[in-house]
Amino acid sequence: MNFYIGIDFGTSGARLAILDQKGDIHQEVESRFQGTSSPNQWPIIWQTALFDLIVQIPVELRRQTSAIAIDGTSGTTLLCDQQGKPITSPLLYNDGRGVEMIEKIKAIAPANHLVLSATSSLAKLLWWQHHHNELNIPSQPIYFLHQADWLGFLLHGKLGISDYHNTLKLGYDITHLCYPSWLTNAINHESNPLKLQLPKVITPGTPISPITSEIAEQLDLPKQCVVCAGTTDSIAAFLASGATSPGEAVTSLGSTVVLKLLSHTPVNDARYGVYSHRLGNLWLTGGASNTGGAVLRAFFSDRELKTLSQQINPNINSPLDYYPLLKKGDRFPINDLELPPRLEPRPDNSVEFLHGLLESIARIEATGYQRLQELGATPLTHVYTAGGGAKNTVWTTIRERYLKVPMVQPRHTAATYGVARLAMQSLEKSQV
Ligand code: ADP
């Protein structure tokens, strides 16, 4: 029997799933990150979690593992020496100190490029370059990596390899599959004191190398177990859903609402924060709104959401037209940083209020998909749902009324499952 391991590094912990070749999950394990007050502890915390997850798998499954793939939080980056040892504290996905590099990015990158964000990988790289002196970063060759790249390296030992999902926000050109010259010129410029090595970029899931013999021995894995190129956490969650055809979409109804629509064509519009990832020969287009479950949670407990929702007739329109936000401002589908939360009039009856909220969020979701299509994405055909709101079947019926396409139950929602499938499919392809 062949088994495949998918490992997901999230914001508060890491999870693992091991699948057989039919795609059935045999074991799922979790490891919470122990709190740290010192950012330079992150790599060791991640490494500990990675090994801890693998050794939690029963030995008889571990010894039949054919491939492993890892996803990480998009935009979490680190610098390593030539042995792969981190030489600074990592900059996490939401670290915004790169804001001071925005003017520099404007000067080198094409207008409206998605690297123009304080949290982009490029902003982080340039921030390190700018502050190398005070951080005591040596002038020897240094590797710039993403979290998933470095964790994969710990298993396969080949330094400086990434995938085109993790490197999108570094500025990698996913249409032509190369680093654009504006980026390499800026990084390799002779005036730069840092000798930065950008990772070689390959297709997510591509088998990189078998694990090292030390890792095989230490973790009781077979020597021929291959480590594949990884991806980002949100793409892994999309892959888990089972959506594979253009027009199929996954809405994540978590604290916020995130839309991802598979398309024949890429769409990009910086005004709305809309961009596209490459997924084989297709494009994963998407946008994220600040509306969502966090607003529901401000008014109702999860228990109330469940019981009150059951009293809503989802086939009847609510007359309430809200724009539910916790604070002013949204980017997608309406780009207005001053957009005020609209939660009035508020009826005395909680069921009516919740009906208005659920219906208004559904309207915003439908407008979001319309926006992606207006920008050129393939028309919507089916919607899968993930996140805390997915279990609300009354909401699903309301949403179907607005989206006007069938709602589909996702095969799975966990990123671990998606990234394990990525490893499995790539290995199968490479063996044909
Ligand atoms: P995140 O990972 O973004 O924090 P989750 O996917 O865990 O979010 O979902 C949590 C959200 O789901 C909460 O904001 C909560 O309001 C919402 N939620 C929980 N139960 C329900 C329900 N029955 N109906 C609608 N929303 C729900």
Coordinates of C-alpha atoms and ligand atoms in Angstrom, one line a residue:
M1 CA 0.0 0.0 0.0
N2 CA 1.2 3.5 -0.8
F3 CA 0.5 6.4 1.6
Y4 CA 0.7 10.1 1.1
I5 CA 1.3 12.7 3.8
G6 CA 0.0 16.3 3.6
I7 CA 1.1 18.8 6.2
D8 CA -0.5 22.2 6.7
F9 CA 1.3 25.0 8.6
G10 CA -1.4 27.5 9.8
T11 CA -1.2 30.5 12.1
S12 CA -1.6 28.8 15.4
G13 CA -0.5 25.2 14.7
A14 CA 0.2 22.5 12.2
R15 CA -1.8 19.6 11.0
L16 CA -1.1 16.4 9.1
A17 CA -3.3 13.9 7.2
I18 CA -2.1 10.6 5.7
L19 CA -4.1 9.2 2.8
D20 CA -4.0 5.9 0.9
Q21 CA -3.9 5.8 -2.9
K22 CA -7.7 5.8 -3.0
G23 CA -7.7 9.2 -1.2
D24 CA -9.1 7.8 2.1
I25 CA -7.8 9.5 5.2
H26 CA -6.1 7.0 7.6
Q27 CA -5.0 9.4 10.3
E28 CA -5.1 13.1 11.1
V29 CA -2.9 14.7 13.8
E30 CA -2.4 18.2 15.1
S31 CA 0.4 20.0 16.9
R32 CA -0.3 23.4 18.4
F33 CA 2.6 25.9 18.3
Q34 CA 3.8 26.6 21.8
G35 CA 3.6 30.4 22.4
T36 CA 6.8 32.3 21.9
S37 CA 7.8 35.8 23.0
S38 CA 10.9 35.6 20.8
P39 CA 10.4 35.7 17.0
N40 CA 13.7 34.0 16.4
Q41 CA 12.2 30.9 18.0
W42 CA 9.7 30.4 15.1
P43 CA 11.9 28.1 13.0
I44 CA 12.6 25.8 15.8
I45 CA 8.9 25.8 16.8
W46 CA 8.0 24.9 13.2
Q47 CA 10.7 22.2 13.0
T48 CA 9.5 20.7 16.3
A49 CA 5.9 20.6 15.1
L50 CA 6.9 19.1 11.7
F51 CA 8.8 16.2 13.4
D52 CA 6.2 15.8 16.1
L53 CA 3.4 15.4 13.6
I54 CA 5.2 12.8 11.6
V55 CA 6.1 10.7 14.6
Q56 CA 2.5 10.7 15.7
I57 CA 1.6 8.6 12.7
P58 CA 1.5 4.9 13.5
V59 CA 4.7 3.3 12.4
E60 CA 3.1 0.8 10.0
L61 CA 1.6 3.6 8.0
R62 CA 4.8 5.8 8.2
R63 CA 6.9 2.9 6.7
Q64 CA 4.7 2.8 3.6
T65 CA 4.7 6.5 2.8
S66 CA 5.5 7.3 -0.8
A67 CA 5.4 11.1 -0.8
I68 CA 5.1 14.2 1.5
A69 CA 4.0 17.7 0.6
I70 CA 3.8 20.8 2.9
D71 CA 1.8 24.0 2.6
G72 CA 2.6 27.1 4.6
T73 CA 1.0 30.5 5.3
S74 CA 1.4 32.6 2.2
G75 CA 4.0 35.4 2.7
T76 CA 5.8 33.9 5.7
T77 CA 9.5 34.1 4.8
L78 CA 12.9 33.6 6.1
L79 CA 16.6 34.0 5.3
C80 CA 19.0 31.1 5.6
D81 CA 22.8 30.5 5.3
Q82 CA 24.2 27.9 2.9
Q83 CA 23.5 25.1 5.4
G84 CA 19.9 26.1 5.6
K85 CA 20.2 27.6 9.1
P86 CA 18.0 30.6 9.6
I87 CA 20.0 33.8 10.1
T88 CA 17.3 36.2 11.1
S89 CA 13.9 35.9 12.7
P90 CA 11.3 35.0 10.0
L91 CA 8.9 37.7 8.9
L92 CA 5.4 36.2 9.3
Y93 CA 2.6 36.5 6.8
N94 CA 1.0 39.5 8.5
D95 CA 4.1 41.4 9.3
G96 CA 3.6 44.8 7.9
R97 CA 7.0 46.4 8.5
G98 CA 7.7 46.2 4.8
V99 CA 5.4 49.2 4.4
E100 CA 8.6 51.4 4.4
M101 CA 9.7 49.7 1.2
I102 CA 6.5 50.5 -0.8
E103 CA 8.0 53.6 -2.5
K104 CA 11.0 51.4 -3.6
I105 CA 8.7 48.7 -4.9
K106 CA 6.7 51.4 -6.8
A107 CA 10.0 52.5 -8.4
I108 CA 10.9 49.0 -9.7
A109 CA 7.7 47.0 -10.2
P110 CA 5.0 47.5 -12.9
A111 CA 2.1 49.7 -11.8
N112 CA -0.6 48.0 -9.7
H113 CA 1.5 44.8 -9.3
L114 CA 0.4 42.7 -6.3
V115 CA 3.9 42.9 -4.7
L116 CA 2.8 46.5 -3.9
S117 CA 1.7 45.5 -0.4
A118 CA 3.4 45.9 3.0
T119 CA 3.0 42.2 3.6
S120 CA 4.2 40.9 0.2
S121 CA 7.2 38.6 0.2
L122 CA 9.1 41.2 -1.9
A123 CA 8.4 43.9 0.7
K124 CA 9.9 41.6 3.3
L125 CA 12.9 40.7 1.2
L126 CA 13.7 44.4 0.5
W127 CA 13.2 45.2 4.2
W128 CA 15.9 42.7 5.1
Q129 CA 18.1 44.1 2.4
H130 CA 17.6 47.6 3.7
H131 CA 18.2 46.7 7.4
H132 CA 21.0 44.1 6.9
N133 CA 23.5 46.2 8.9
E134 CA 21.6 46.5 12.1
L135 CA 20.4 42.8 11.8
N136 CA 24.0 41.7 11.3
I137 CA 23.1 39.8 8.1
P138 CA 26.4 38.5 6.7
S139 CA 27.4 39.4 3.1
Q140 CA 28.0 35.7 2.1
P141 CA 25.4 34.1 -0.2
I142 CA 22.0 33.9 1.5
Y143 CA 18.9 32.0 0.6
F144 CA 15.5 33.7 0.7
L145 CA 12.8 31.1 1.4
H146 CA 9.1 30.7 2.3
Q147 CA 8.0 28.7 5.3
A148 CA 6.9 25.7 3.2
D149 CA 10.2 25.8 1.2
W150 CA 12.3 25.7 4.4
L151 CA 10.2 22.9 6.0
G152 CA 10.5 20.8 2.8
F153 CA 14.3 21.4 2.9
L154 CA 14.4 20.0 6.4
L155 CA 13.2 16.7 4.9
H156 CA 14.9 16.6 1.5
G157 CA 18.0 18.7 2.2
K158 CA 18.0 20.5 -1.2
L159 CA 18.2 24.2 -0.5
G160 CA 16.7 27.0 -2.5
I161 CA 13.6 25.5 -4.1
S162 CA 10.1 26.9 -4.1
D163 CA 6.9 26.7 -6.0
Y164 CA 4.9 29.2 -8.1
H165 CA 2.1 29.6 -5.5
N166 CA 4.4 30.6 -2.7
T167 CA 6.5 32.9 -5.0
L168 CA 3.6 34.8 -6.5
K169 CA 3.8 37.6 -3.9
L170 CA 7.6 37.7 -4.4
G171 CA 6.9 38.9 -8.0
Y172 CA 7.6 35.6 -9.9
D173 CA 6.0 35.8 -13.3
I174 CA 3.5 32.9 -13.4
T175 CA 2.5 33.5 -17.0
H176 CA 6.1 33.1 -18.4
L177 CA 7.3 31.0 -15.5
C178 CA 10.4 33.1 -14.8
Y179 CA 11.6 35.9 -12.5
P180 CA 11.0 39.2 -14.3
S181 CA 14.1 41.2 -15.1
W182 CA 12.8 44.2 -13.0
L183 CA 13.0 41.9 -10.0
T184 CA 16.3 40.2 -10.7
N185 CA 18.0 43.5 -11.7
A186 CA 16.9 45.1 -8.5
I187 CA 18.0 42.2 -6.3
N188 CA 21.3 41.4 -8.0
H189 CA 22.3 45.1 -8.5
E190 CA 26.0 45.5 -7.7
S191 CA 25.3 48.2 -5.2
N192 CA 23.4 45.6 -3.0
P193 CA 25.6 44.5 -0.2
L194 CA 23.5 41.3 0.3
K195 CA 24.1 38.4 -2.0
L196 CA 20.5 37.1 -2.1
Q197 CA 19.7 33.8 -3.7
L198 CA 16.2 33.6 -5.0
P199 CA 14.6 30.1 -4.9
K200 CA 14.4 28.1 -8.0
V201 CA 10.7 27.9 -8.8
I202 CA 8.9 24.7 -9.8
T203 CA 5.3 23.6 -10.3
P204 CA 3.6 22.9 -6.9
G205 CA 3.6 19.2 -6.2
T206 CA 6.6 18.4 -8.3
P207 CA 8.7 15.6 -6.7
I208 CA 11.9 17.3 -5.6
S209 CA 13.9 14.5 -4.0
P210 CA 13.7 11.6 -1.6
I211 CA 14.1 12.4 2.1
T212 CA 17.7 12.4 3.4
S213 CA 18.9 9.2 5.0
E214 CA 19.2 10.9 8.4
I215 CA 15.5 11.9 8.2
A216 CA 14.5 8.4 7.1
E217 CA 16.2 6.9 10.1
Q218 CA 15.1 9.6 12.6
L219 CA 11.5 9.6 11.6
D220 CA 11.2 5.9 10.5
L221 CA 10.1 6.8 7.0
P222 CA 11.2 4.7 3.9
K223 CA 14.4 6.0 2.2
Q224 CA 12.5 6.3 -1.1
C225 CA 9.8 8.6 0.3
V226 CA 9.8 11.7 -1.9
V227 CA 9.2 15.3 -0.8
C228 CA 7.2 17.3 -3.3
A229 CA 7.1 21.1 -3.9
G230 CA 4.5 22.6 -1.6
T231 CA 1.8 25.3 -2.0
T232 CA 0.1 27.9 0.2
D233 CA -2.5 27.1 2.9
S234 CA -5.5 28.7 1.0
I235 CA -4.7 26.9 -2.2
A236 CA -4.4 23.6 -0.4
A237 CA -7.8 24.2 1.1
F238 CA -9.2 24.9 -2.4
L239 CA -7.6 21.6 -3.7
A240 CA -9.3 19.7 -0.9
S241 CA -12.8 20.7 -2.1
G242 CA -12.7 18.6 -5.2
A243 CA -13.4 21.6 -7.5
T244 CA -11.5 21.0 -10.7
S245 CA -13.4 22.5 -13.6
P246 CA -13.5 26.1 -14.8
G247 CA -16.6 27.8 -13.4
E248 CA -16.3 25.9 -10.1
A249 CA -15.8 28.0 -7.0
V250 CA -15.1 27.7 -3.3
T251 CA -16.5 30.3 -0.9
S252 CA -14.9 30.2 2.5
L253 CA -17.3 31.5 5.1
G254 CA -15.0 32.1 8.0
S255 CA -14.4 35.3 9.9
T256 CA -14.3 36.9 6.5
V257 CA -15.7 35.8 3.1
V258 CA -13.1 34.6 0.6
L259 CA -14.1 33.7 -2.9
K260 CA -12.0 31.5 -5.3
L261 CA -13.2 30.8 -8.8
L262 CA -11.4 28.5 -11.2
S263 CA -11.1 30.1 -14.6
H264 CA -9.7 29.6 -18.1
T265 CA -8.3 33.2 -17.9
P266 CA -6.5 35.0 -15.2
V267 CA -8.0 38.2 -13.8
N268 CA -6.1 40.8 -11.9
D269 CA -7.3 44.1 -10.5
A270 CA -5.3 45.8 -7.7
R271 CA -8.2 48.1 -6.9
Y272 CA -10.3 45.2 -5.6
G273 CA -7.3 43.1 -4.4
V274 CA -8.2 40.6 -7.1
Y275 CA -5.4 38.4 -8.4
S276 CA -5.0 34.9 -9.9
H277 CA -2.8 32.0 -9.0
R278 CA -1.8 29.5 -11.7
L279 CA -3.3 26.0 -11.3
G280 CA -1.9 23.8 -14.0
N281 CA -3.5 25.1 -17.3
L282 CA -6.1 27.0 -15.4
W283 CA -6.2 30.1 -13.1
L284 CA -7.5 30.4 -9.6
T285 CA -9.0 33.8 -9.4
G286 CA -10.2 35.3 -6.1
G287 CA -11.1 38.1 -3.9
A288 CA -11.8 38.6 -0.1
S289 CA -14.4 40.8 1.6
N290 CA -14.3 42.0 5.2
T291 CA -17.9 40.9 5.7
G292 CA -18.5 37.5 7.2
G293 CA -18.7 35.4 10.3
A294 CA -16.8 37.8 12.6
V295 CA -19.8 40.2 12.3
L296 CA -22.3 37.4 13.0
R297 CA -20.2 36.5 16.1
A298 CA -20.4 40.1 17.3
F299 CA -24.2 39.6 17.7
F300 CA -24.7 35.8 18.2
S301 CA -23.0 32.8 19.8
D302 CA -22.5 29.8 17.5
R303 CA -25.3 28.1 19.3
E304 CA -27.7 31.0 18.7
L305 CA -26.6 31.0 15.1
K306 CA -27.7 27.4 14.8
T307 CA -31.0 27.6 16.6
L308 CA -32.1 31.0 15.2
S309 CA -31.2 30.0 11.7
Q310 CA -33.5 27.0 11.9
Q311 CA -36.4 29.4 12.4
I312 CA -35.7 31.3 9.2
N313 CA -37.6 30.5 6.0
P314 CA -34.8 30.7 3.5
N315 CA -37.2 30.8 0.5
I316 CA -38.5 34.2 1.5
N317 CA -36.7 37.5 0.9
S318 CA -35.6 39.6 3.8
P319 CA -36.4 43.3 3.3
L320 CA -33.3 44.2 5.3
D321 CA -30.4 45.5 3.1
Y322 CA -27.2 45.5 5.2
Y323 CA -23.5 45.7 4.5
P324 CA -22.3 43.8 7.6
L325 CA -18.8 45.0 8.7
L326 CA -17.0 45.3 12.1
K327 CA -15.4 48.6 11.1
K328 CA -15.5 50.8 8.1
G329 CA -14.0 49.9 4.8
D330 CA -14.0 47.1 2.3
R331 CA -12.0 46.3 -0.8
F332 CA -14.0 43.6 -2.6
P333 CA -16.5 43.5 -4.1
I334 CA -16.8 47.2 -3.3
N335 CA -13.5 49.1 -3.2
D336 CA -14.1 51.8 -0.6
L337 CA -11.9 52.1 2.5
E338 CA -14.5 54.5 3.9
L339 CA -17.5 52.3 3.4
P340 CA -19.4 52.4 6.7
P341 CA -20.9 49.2 8.3
R342 CA -24.7 49.2 7.4
L343 CA -26.6 47.3 10.1
E344 CA -29.8 49.5 10.4
P345 CA -32.7 49.2 10.8
R346 CA -32.3 46.5 13.5
P347 CA -35.6 44.7 14.1
D348 CA -36.4 43.6 17.7
N349 CA -36.9 40.0 16.5
S350 CA -33.5 38.2 16.5
V351 CA -34.6 35.8 13.8
E352 CA -35.5 38.6 11.4
F353 CA -32.2 40.4 12.2
L354 CA -30.1 37.2 11.5
H355 CA -32.1 36.6 8.3
G356 CA -31.2 40.1 7.2
L357 CA -27.5 39.5 8.0
L358 CA -27.3 36.1 6.3
E359 CA -29.1 37.4 3.2
S360 CA -27.0 40.6 3.0
I361 CA -23.7 38.5 3.2
A362 CA -25.1 36.2 0.5
R363 CA -25.8 39.3 -1.7
I364 CA -22.2 40.5 -1.2
E365 CA -20.9 37.0 -2.1
A366 CA -23.0 37.0 -5.3
T367 CA -21.8 40.6 -6.2
G368 CA -18.2 39.2 -5.6
Y369 CA -18.6 36.4 -8.1
Q370 CA -20.2 38.9 -10.5
R371 CA -17.2 41.2 -10.1
L372 CA -14.8 38.4 -10.9
Q373 CA -16.8 37.5 -14.1
E374 CA -17.0 41.2 -15.1
L375 CA -13.2 41.2 -14.9
G376 CA -13.1 38.3 -17.3
A377 CA -13.2 35.1 -15.2
T378 CA -15.1 32.0 -16.5
P379 CA -18.8 32.2 -15.6
L380 CA -19.8 30.5 -12.3
T381 CA -21.2 27.0 -12.5
H382 CA -21.0 25.5 -9.0
V383 CA -20.2 26.7 -5.5
Y384 CA -18.6 24.6 -2.8
T385 CA -18.5 26.0 0.7
A386 CA -15.8 25.8 3.4
G387 CA -15.4 27.5 6.8
G388 CA -17.6 27.9 9.9
G389 CA -20.7 29.1 7.9
A390 CA -20.6 25.9 5.7
K391 CA -22.6 23.9 8.2
N392 CA -25.6 26.4 8.1
T393 CA -27.9 24.7 5.5
V394 CA -30.5 27.5 5.8
W395 CA -27.8 29.9 4.7
T396 CA -26.8 27.6 1.9
T397 CA -30.4 27.7 0.6
I398 CA -30.5 31.6 0.9
R399 CA -27.1 31.8 -1.0
E400 CA -28.3 29.5 -3.7
R401 CA -31.2 31.9 -4.4
Y402 CA -28.6 34.7 -5.0
L403 CA -25.9 32.7 -6.7
K404 CA -28.3 30.9 -9.0
V405 CA -26.0 27.9 -9.4
P406 CA -26.0 24.5 -7.6
M407 CA -24.3 24.4 -4.2
V408 CA -22.0 21.4 -3.9
Q409 CA -20.8 19.6 -0.8
P410 CA -16.9 19.8 -0.8
R411 CA -15.1 16.5 -0.8
H412 CA -13.0 17.8 2.1
T413 CA -12.3 21.2 3.5
A414 CA -8.9 20.6 5.3
A415 CA -5.8 22.0 3.7
T416 CA -3.9 18.8 4.8
Y417 CA -6.1 16.8 2.6
G418 CA -5.6 19.1 -0.4
V419 CA -1.8 19.1 0.0
A420 CA -1.7 15.3 0.4
R421 CA -3.7 15.0 -2.8
L422 CA -1.2 17.3 -4.5
A423 CA 1.6 15.0 -3.5
M424 CA -0.3 11.9 -4.6
Q425 CA -1.3 13.2 -8.0
S426 CA 2.1 14.5 -8.9
L427 CA 3.8 11.3 -7.9
E428 CA 1.3 9.3 -10.0
K429 CA 1.9 11.6 -13.0
S430 CA 5.7 11.4 -12.6
Q431 CA 5.5 7.6 -12.7
V432 CA 3.4 7.4 -15.9
Ligands
ADP1 P1 -11.8 31.5 10.7 O1 -10.9 30.3 10.5 O2 -11.8 32.5 9.6 O3 -11.7 32.2 12.1 P2 -14.0 29.6 10.8 O4 -13.9 28.9 9.4 O5 -13.5 28.8 11.9 O6 -13.3 31.0 10.7 O7 -15.5 30.0 11.0 C1 -15.8 30.7 12.2 C2 -17.0 31.6 11.8 O8 -18.1 30.8 11.5 C3 -17.4 32.5 13.0 O9 -17.1 33.9 12.7 C4 -18.9 32.2 13.2 O10 -19.6 33.4 13.4 C5 -19.3 31.5 12.0 N1 -20.3 30.4 12.3 C6 -20.2 29.5 13.2 N2 -21.4 28.7 13.2 C7 -22.2 29.3 12.2 C8 -23.5 29.0 11.8 N3 -24.2 28.0 12.2 N4 -24.0 29.8 10.8 C9 -23.3 30.8 10.3 N5 -22.0 31.1 10.7 C10 -21.5 30.3 11.7

